[in-house]
Structure formats: C-alpha cells, structure tokens
Coordinates of C-alpha atoms and ligand atoms in Angstrom, one line a residue:
X1 CA 76.0 -46.1 -7.8
X2 CA 75.0 -49.6 -9.2
X3 CA 71.3 -50.4 -8.6
X4 CA 70.7 -53.3 -6.2
X5 CA 67.8 -55.0 -4.6
X6 CA 68.4 -53.4 -1.2
X7 CA 65.6 -51.0 -0.2
X8 CA 65.7 -51.0 3.6
X9 CA 68.6 -51.5 5.9
X10 CA 68.8 -52.2 9.7
X11 CA 71.5 -51.0 12.0
X12 CA 72.4 -52.2 15.5
X13 CA 75.2 -51.6 18.0
X14 CA 76.5 -54.6 19.9
X15 CA 79.0 -55.6 22.6
X16 CA 80.5 -52.9 24.8
X17 CA 79.6 -49.4 23.9
X18 CA 82.2 -46.9 22.7
X19 CA 82.3 -43.1 22.1
X20 CA 81.6 -42.5 18.5
X21 CA 79.0 -45.2 18.0
X22 CA 76.4 -42.4 17.7
X23 CA 78.4 -40.7 15.0
X24 CA 78.4 -44.0 13.1
X25 CA 74.6 -44.5 13.5
X26 CA 74.1 -40.9 12.3
X27 CA 76.3 -41.4 9.3
X28 CA 74.7 -44.8 8.3
X29 CA 71.1 -43.4 8.7
X30 CA 71.7 -40.2 6.7
X31 CA 73.8 -41.9 4.0
X32 CA 71.1 -44.5 3.6
X33 CA 68.4 -41.8 3.3
X34 CA 70.5 -40.0 0.9
X35 CA 70.5 -43.0 -1.4
X36 CA 66.8 -43.5 -1.0
X37 CA 66.8 -46.4 1.4
X38 CA 64.7 -46.8 4.5
X39 CA 66.3 -47.4 7.9
X40 CA 65.3 -49.4 10.9
X41 CA 67.3 -49.1 14.2
X42 CA 67.4 -52.3 16.2
X43 CA 67.6 -51.7 19.9
X44 CA 70.1 -53.5 22.3
X45 CA 72.1 -55.4 19.6
X46 CA 71.3 -59.0 18.8
X47 CA 68.9 -59.1 21.8
X48 CA 66.6 -56.5 20.1
X49 CA 66.9 -58.4 16.9
X50 CA 65.6 -61.6 18.6
X51 CA 62.9 -59.8 20.5
X52 CA 61.8 -57.6 17.6
X53 CA 62.7 -54.3 19.2
X54 CA 63.0 -52.0 16.2
X55 CA 62.3 -48.4 15.5
X56 CA 62.1 -46.5 12.2
X57 CA 64.8 -43.9 11.9
X58 CA 64.6 -40.7 9.9
X59 CA 66.9 -37.7 9.4
X60 CA 65.8 -36.1 12.6
X61 CA 66.1 -39.2 14.7
X62 CA 69.9 -38.8 14.5
X63 CA 70.1 -35.0 15.1
X64 CA 72.4 -33.8 17.8
X65 CA 74.0 -37.2 18.5
X66 CA 77.4 -36.8 16.7
X67 CA 78.9 -35.4 19.9
X68 CA 77.3 -37.8 22.3
X69 CA 79.0 -40.8 23.9
X70 CA 77.2 -44.2 24.3
X71 CA 74.7 -45.3 21.7
X72 CA 71.1 -44.2 21.2
X73 CA 70.3 -47.7 20.0
X74 CA 71.6 -49.1 23.3
X75 CA 73.8 -52.2 23.2
X76 CA 73.9 -55.6 24.8
X77 CA 75.7 -59.0 24.8
X78 CA 73.3 -61.8 23.7
X79 CA 73.9 -65.4 24.6
X80 CA 70.7 -66.3 22.8
X81 CA 72.0 -65.1 19.5
X82 CA 74.8 -67.6 19.8
X83 CA 72.3 -70.4 19.3
X84 CA 70.6 -71.5 16.0
X85 CA 67.2 -70.9 17.6
X86 CA 68.2 -67.3 18.5
X87 CA 69.6 -66.7 15.0
X88 CA 66.3 -68.0 13.4
X89 CA 64.3 -65.6 15.6
X90 CA 66.6 -62.7 14.6
X91 CA 66.1 -63.6 10.9
X92 CA 62.3 -63.6 11.4
X93 CA 62.5 -60.0 12.7
X94 CA 64.5 -59.0 9.7
X95 CA 62.0 -60.6 7.4
X96 CA 59.0 -59.2 9.2
X97 CA 60.3 -55.6 8.7
X98 CA 61.5 -56.3 5.2
X99 CA 65.0 -55.3 6.1
X100 CA 67.4 -56.6 3.4
X101 CA 70.7 -55.5 4.7
X102 CA 72.2 -55.1 8.2
X103 CA 75.0 -52.9 9.5
X104 CA 76.5 -54.3 12.7
X105 CA 78.6 -51.9 14.8
X106 CA 80.6 -53.8 17.4
X107 CA 83.8 -55.7 18.2
X108 CA 85.1 -59.1 17.2
X109 CA 82.2 -61.0 18.8
X110 CA 79.6 -58.9 17.1
X111 CA 81.5 -59.4 13.8
X112 CA 81.4 -63.2 14.3
X113 CA 77.6 -62.9 14.7
X114 CA 77.4 -60.8 11.5
X115 CA 79.5 -63.3 9.7
X116 CA 77.2 -66.1 10.7
X117 CA 74.2 -64.2 9.5
X118 CA 75.8 -63.8 6.1
X119 CA 77.8 -67.1 5.7
X120 CA 75.3 -69.5 7.3
X121 CA 72.0 -67.8 6.6
X122 CA 72.8 -65.8 3.5
X123 CA 71.6 -62.5 5.0
X124 CA 73.6 -59.4 3.8
X125 CA 75.6 -57.9 6.6
X126 CA 78.4 -55.3 6.8
X127 CA 80.5 -54.6 10.0
X128 CA 81.7 -51.3 11.5
X129 CA 84.5 -51.6 14.0
X130 CA 82.8 -50.4 17.2
X131 CA 85.1 -51.3 20.1
X132 CA 87.4 -49.3 22.4
X133 CA 90.0 -52.2 22.2
X134 CA 91.3 -51.4 18.7
X135 CA 91.8 -55.2 18.3
X136 CA 90.3 -55.7 14.8
X137 CA 92.4 -56.5 11.7
X138 CA 92.1 -54.4 8.5
X139 CA 91.8 -51.1 10.2
X140 CA 94.3 -48.7 12.0
X141 CA 91.7 -47.6 14.5
X142 CA 88.2 -48.5 15.8
X143 CA 85.3 -46.4 16.9
X144 CA 86.0 -45.3 20.5
X145 CA 89.6 -46.3 20.9
X146 CA 91.0 -42.7 20.8
X147 CA 88.5 -41.4 23.3
X148 CA 89.0 -44.3 25.7
X149 CA 92.8 -43.8 25.6
X150 CA 92.4 -40.0 26.1
X151 CA 90.0 -40.5 29.1
X152 CA 92.3 -43.1 30.7
X153 CA 95.3 -40.8 30.1
X154 CA 93.6 -37.9 31.7
X155 CA 92.8 -39.9 34.8
X156 CA 96.4 -41.2 35.0
X157 CA 97.8 -37.7 34.8
X158 CA 95.8 -36.8 37.9
X159 CA 97.0 -39.9 39.7
X160 CA 100.6 -39.0 38.7
X161 CA 100.3 -35.7 40.6
X162 CA 99.5 -37.7 43.8
X163 CA 102.1 -40.4 43.1
X164 CA 104.7 -37.7 42.8
X165 CA 103.6 -35.7 45.8
X166 CA 103.1 -38.7 48.1
X167 CA 106.1 -40.6 46.8
X168 CA 104.1 -43.7 46.1
X169 CA 103.8 -46.6 43.6
X170 CA 100.5 -46.8 41.8
X171 CA 99.0 -49.7 40.0
X172 CA 96.3 -48.6 37.6
X173 CA 93.9 -51.1 35.9
X174 CA 92.5 -50.1 32.6
X175 CA 90.0 -51.9 30.3
X176 CA 91.1 -54.7 28.0
X177 CA 89.9 -58.3 28.7
X178 CA 91.9 -59.8 25.7
X179 CA 93.6 -56.7 24.4
X180 CA 96.5 -54.7 25.8
X181 CA 95.9 -51.8 23.3
X182 CA 94.5 -49.3 25.8
X183 CA 97.1 -50.2 28.5
X184 CA 100.0 -49.9 26.1
X185 CA 98.9 -46.6 24.7
X186 CA 98.2 -45.0 28.0
X187 CA 101.4 -46.4 29.6
X188 CA 103.5 -44.7 26.9
X189 CA 101.4 -41.6 26.8
X190 CA 101.4 -41.2 30.6
X191 CA 105.1 -41.9 30.9
X192 CA 104.4 -45.0 33.1
X193 CA 107.3 -47.2 34.2
X194 CA 105.7 -50.6 33.5
X195 CA 102.7 -52.1 31.6
X196 CA 101.2 -55.6 32.1
X197 CA 99.1 -56.8 29.1
X198 CA 97.5 -60.2 28.1
X199 CA 99.7 -60.5 25.0
X200 CA 103.1 -60.4 26.9
X201 CA 104.6 -62.5 29.7
X202 CA 105.5 -60.0 32.4
X203 CA 108.6 -60.4 34.5
X204 CA 107.4 -59.3 38.0
X205 CA 110.7 -60.2 39.7
X206 CA 112.5 -57.8 37.4
X207 CA 110.0 -55.1 38.2
X208 CA 110.5 -55.5 42.0
X209 CA 114.3 -55.3 41.5
X210 CA 113.9 -52.2 39.3
X211 CA 111.6 -50.6 41.9
X212 CA 114.0 -51.2 44.8
X213 CA 117.0 -50.0 42.8
X214 CA 115.1 -46.9 41.6
X215 CA 114.0 -46.2 45.1
X216 CA 117.6 -46.3 46.4
X217 CA 118.6 -43.9 43.7
X218 CA 115.9 -41.5 44.8
X219 CA 113.1 -42.3 42.3
X220 CA 110.1 -41.3 44.3
X221 CA 107.1 -42.6 42.2
X222 CA 106.4 -45.5 39.9
X223 CA 103.3 -46.1 37.7
X224 CA 102.3 -49.6 36.6
X225 CA 99.5 -49.8 34.1
X226 CA 97.7 -53.2 33.9
X227 CA 95.1 -54.3 31.4
X228 CA 92.2 -56.0 33.2
X229 CA 92.7 -59.3 31.3
X230 CA 96.3 -59.5 32.5
X231 CA 95.9 -59.2 36.3
X232 CA 94.0 -57.5 39.1
X233 CA 95.5 -54.1 40.2
X234 CA 94.8 -54.8 43.9
X235 CA 96.6 -58.2 43.9
X236 CA 99.5 -56.8 42.0
X237 CA 99.8 -53.8 44.4
X238 CA 99.7 -56.2 47.4
X239 CA 102.5 -58.3 45.9
X240 CA 104.6 -55.3 45.2
X241 CA 104.4 -54.1 48.8
X242 CA 105.2 -57.6 50.0
X243 CA 108.2 -58.0 47.7
X244 CA 109.7 -54.5 47.9
X245 CA 108.4 -53.1 51.2
X246 CA 107.4 -49.9 49.3
X247 CA 104.0 -48.3 49.8
X248 CA 101.7 -49.2 46.8
X249 CA 98.2 -48.1 46.0
X250 CA 95.9 -49.2 43.2
X251 CA 93.2 -47.6 41.1
X252 CA 90.7 -49.4 38.8
X253 CA 89.5 -46.9 36.2
X254 CA 86.5 -49.0 35.1
X255 CA 83.6 -47.7 33.1
X256 CA 84.7 -44.1 33.0
X257 CA 86.8 -45.2 30.0
X258 CA 83.8 -46.0 27.9
X259 CA 81.9 -42.8 28.3
X260 CA 82.4 -39.2 27.4
X261 CA 82.4 -37.0 24.3
X262 CA 84.0 -38.7 21.4
X263 CA 87.2 -37.2 20.1
X264 CA 87.5 -35.6 16.7
X265 CA 89.3 -38.7 15.4
X266 CA 86.6 -41.1 16.6
X267 CA 83.8 -39.0 15.2
X268 CA 85.4 -38.6 11.8
X269 CA 86.4 -42.3 11.6
X270 CA 82.8 -43.3 12.5
X271 CA 81.4 -40.9 10.0
X272 CA 83.6 -42.0 7.1
X273 CA 83.2 -45.8 7.8
X274 CA 79.5 -45.5 8.4
X275 CA 78.9 -44.0 4.9
X276 CA 81.2 -46.6 3.3
X277 CA 79.2 -49.4 5.0
X278 CA 76.0 -48.2 3.3
X279 CA 77.7 -47.9 0.0
X280 CA 79.0 -51.5 0.3
X281 CA 75.5 -52.8 0.8
X282 CA 74.3 -50.8 -2.2
X283 CA 77.0 -52.3 -4.3
X284 CA 75.9 -55.8 -3.2
X285 CA 79.1 -56.5 -1.3
X286 CA 78.3 -58.4 1.9
X287 CA 80.1 -60.2 4.7
X288 CA 82.7 -57.4 4.9
X289 CA 84.1 -55.1 7.6
X290 CA 84.9 -51.5 6.9
X291 CA 88.1 -49.9 8.3
X292 CA 90.6 -47.2 7.5
X293 CA 94.2 -47.9 6.7
X294 CA 96.7 -45.1 6.0
X295 CA 93.8 -42.7 5.7
X296 CA 92.0 -44.7 3.0
X297 CA 88.8 -46.8 3.4
X298 CA 89.8 -50.4 3.6
X299 CA 87.5 -53.4 3.2
X300 CA 88.2 -56.9 4.5
X301 CA 86.2 -60.1 5.2
X302 CA 84.5 -60.1 8.5
X303 CA 86.3 -63.4 9.3
X304 CA 89.7 -61.7 8.7
X305 CA 88.7 -58.7 10.7
X306 CA 88.2 -60.9 13.8
X307 CA 91.6 -62.6 13.6
X308 CA 94.2 -61.6 16.2
X309 CA 95.7 -58.1 15.6
X310 CA 99.4 -57.9 16.4
X311 CA 100.4 -55.0 18.6
X312 CA 104.0 -53.7 18.3
X313 CA 104.6 -54.9 21.9
X314 CA 108.4 -55.2 21.7
X315 CA 108.9 -51.7 20.5
X316 CA 106.7 -50.3 23.3
X317 CA 108.5 -52.2 26.0
X318 CA 111.9 -51.2 24.7
X319 CA 110.8 -47.6 24.5
X320 CA 109.4 -47.6 28.0
X321 CA 112.6 -49.0 29.4
X322 CA 114.7 -46.5 27.6
X323 CA 112.5 -43.6 28.9
X324 CA 112.1 -44.8 32.5
Ligands
LIG401 P1 83.7 -55.6 22.7 O1 85.0 -55.5 21.9 O2 83.3 -54.3 23.2 O3 83.8 -56.6 23.8 P2 82.3 -57.4 21.1 O4 81.4 -57.3 19.9 O5 83.6 -58.2 20.9 O6 82.6 -56.0 21.7 P3 81.1 -59.6 22.5 O7 80.4 -59.7 23.8 O8 82.3 -60.5 22.3 O9 81.5 -58.1 22.3 O10 80.1 -60.0 21.3 C1 78.9 -59.3 21.2 C2 77.8 -60.3 20.8 O11 78.0 -60.9 19.6 C3 77.6 -61.5 21.8 O12 76.9 -61.2 23.0 C4 76.9 -62.4 20.9 O13 75.5 -62.1 20.9 C5 77.5 -62.1 19.5 N1 78.5 -63.2 19.2 C6 79.7 -63.2 19.7 N2 80.4 -64.3 19.3 C7 79.5 -65.0 18.5 C8 79.5 -66.2 17.7 N3 80.6 -67.0 17.7 N4 78.4 -66.5 17.1 C9 77.3 -65.8 17.1 N5 77.2 -64.6 17.8 C10 78.3 -64.2 18.5

C-alpha cells in the first residue's frame, strides 16, 4: 500500500439508518487499525461533527456488532450542516481531533454533504452507500436494502394470508420517499397485483377496472404495494372502495422495515465496501463512493453516485401483469 499522509480517520453514519451499517463501521475500524491508522467515531452524523461528539474507536469497540441492526454511532439528519456556518464548525471538529480523512456512510443526501466537504473545503472524504433505498449509482446494492426488502416481504406474506382468507383487497405502504426500489422488489417477491411508485405514472382507473373484472371471475384477493412517496395507503384504499364497491384495507409498514438483523448479503457488502473505503483514503483517492458491480468493488465520484438511478420499471410492470 502506497504511503500517504493520512494517520487518523473519522467515520459517521448519516440519514436514515439501515441494517448493515454496524458491519460497515466494524469493517472500517478494523481495516484502519490493520493499516496502523487511528479511528474516531462521530456520533449522530453531521450533527455530531458540528457539536464535536466524537469517540475513539478500538478493536473491541466494534465487537459483536456485525449482526446488529441500526448503528452504534447513531444517525441524524442535519439542517445545520447544509449551511456554510455548519460546515465550518464541522471542519473545526475534524481539525481539533487531527482527523485527516472521513468515511461517510449514508444515502444521496449524505453523499452530497461528503462531496461538499471535499470539493468546497478540500477535506478528504469517501462515501459508503448506507441506505435501504438502493437508489445510488455505481453500485448494484446498498447497505440495508436486502434486509429491508426481506422484512417488508415477510410482513406482506402474513397479510396475504388474511387477504386470502377474508377475501379482501389490501393496500400496503412501504418505505421510499423518492425511490420505488423497495416497493417494486416486494411487489414482485410477494406476488402483488399492483405497485405504485414515484418513478411511474400509475393508471388508477385501469386498476379499478381490473379489480372489478377479477372479482367477477372469482379472484378473491388483491394486493397493491405503494411506496410512501407515491401516495398514502389509506387514501388509495378509500378511493378503491368508492370506485369498485369492494372491501379494502390498508397497512402502513413503517419503521419495522429499517430494523432487524442484517441479511448475509448486507453484511458481506458492508464489510467489503468498508475495507475498500479505508484503502482508498490510504491511496490518497478522495471524493469517491464505493460500491460493488457484478461482484467487483466499483469506485465512482460522489457526485455521480447521487445522480438518479434508473430502475427497470417497465420490465417489472410487464412481469406483474403477466403473472397476475
Ligand atoms: P436516506 O437515503 O436514508 O434518506 P440520506 O443520506 O439521503 O439517507 P438525507 O436526509 O437526504 O438522508 O441527508 C442526510 C444529511 O446529509 C442531511 O440531513 C444533511 O445534513 C446532509 N446533506 C444533504 N444534502 C446536503 C447538501 N446538499 N449539502 C450539504 N449537506 C447535505
């Protein structure tokens, strides 16, 4: 490994938490120690950076966390960091603790912050994709996306039992303010009949027609998955009942989707990308995001990683209609 000036790194988790973030923290800390670096953990994302909430991390600080959901560093959304004043305070904390490189684990917003630290202020940063939304470019998956989909799928399987037994329509709201990733995955995985996502204009009139036609043919249940950014489950359920006369219930899955034991895929992904982030800082490569594409570590600019990722929406819709 090429010798560089970096002697101490910081790590923070930011934005929404996701299962696997702890595995990433563990991997970053232990890789850094392996290469002779010191590590500070910054609590509560950019908020902790502004308020100087930092802790020293050693080998044992990250024992027994690879299997735990959430993040031991806590996470937050920080309006203050979006101001120049907030960013200057954050830089003061980094200087005070002699941190010379920062690993930011978070989604597109967190990446924008990390990019500003590097591009505007010249502070070395590297991003790790910590979001359940899988909406970052340059990577096939993100930390937490598999666990979140599995959790939502498990809940929908249970609801399907009732939908089937009670002969009802269910509208199920899953997470995704700007991304339909979780909704599309669980819709296909759960064998749902329809999915409403922010990226696609949804034809409600067609769905009402399909429901009535299906009901006449003896179809007894119908599951509609909706991403939170595309509509409210209660309102959609009400409109379905009004338009079709069929009994409709709604369920909002909410925060259960963020928690829980990370799946094998999320842990392994977090572990591999975490180590790669440290190695990038050691090589003097900054302002980058680490991902995995086709099983290989993939490095892109932070700015590219936050551009809109395209989902194969048409294929999913076509498949769902074929399989309904
Ligand atoms: P998730 O995918 O879970 O929502 P996220 O990282 O996208 O995660 P955000 O709330 O969008 O979550 O961003 C996290 C934090 O990153 C913000 O609270 C803010 O402090 C910082 N941030 C976001 N956008 C910017 C920006 N344009 N400039 C500076 N900082 C930003």
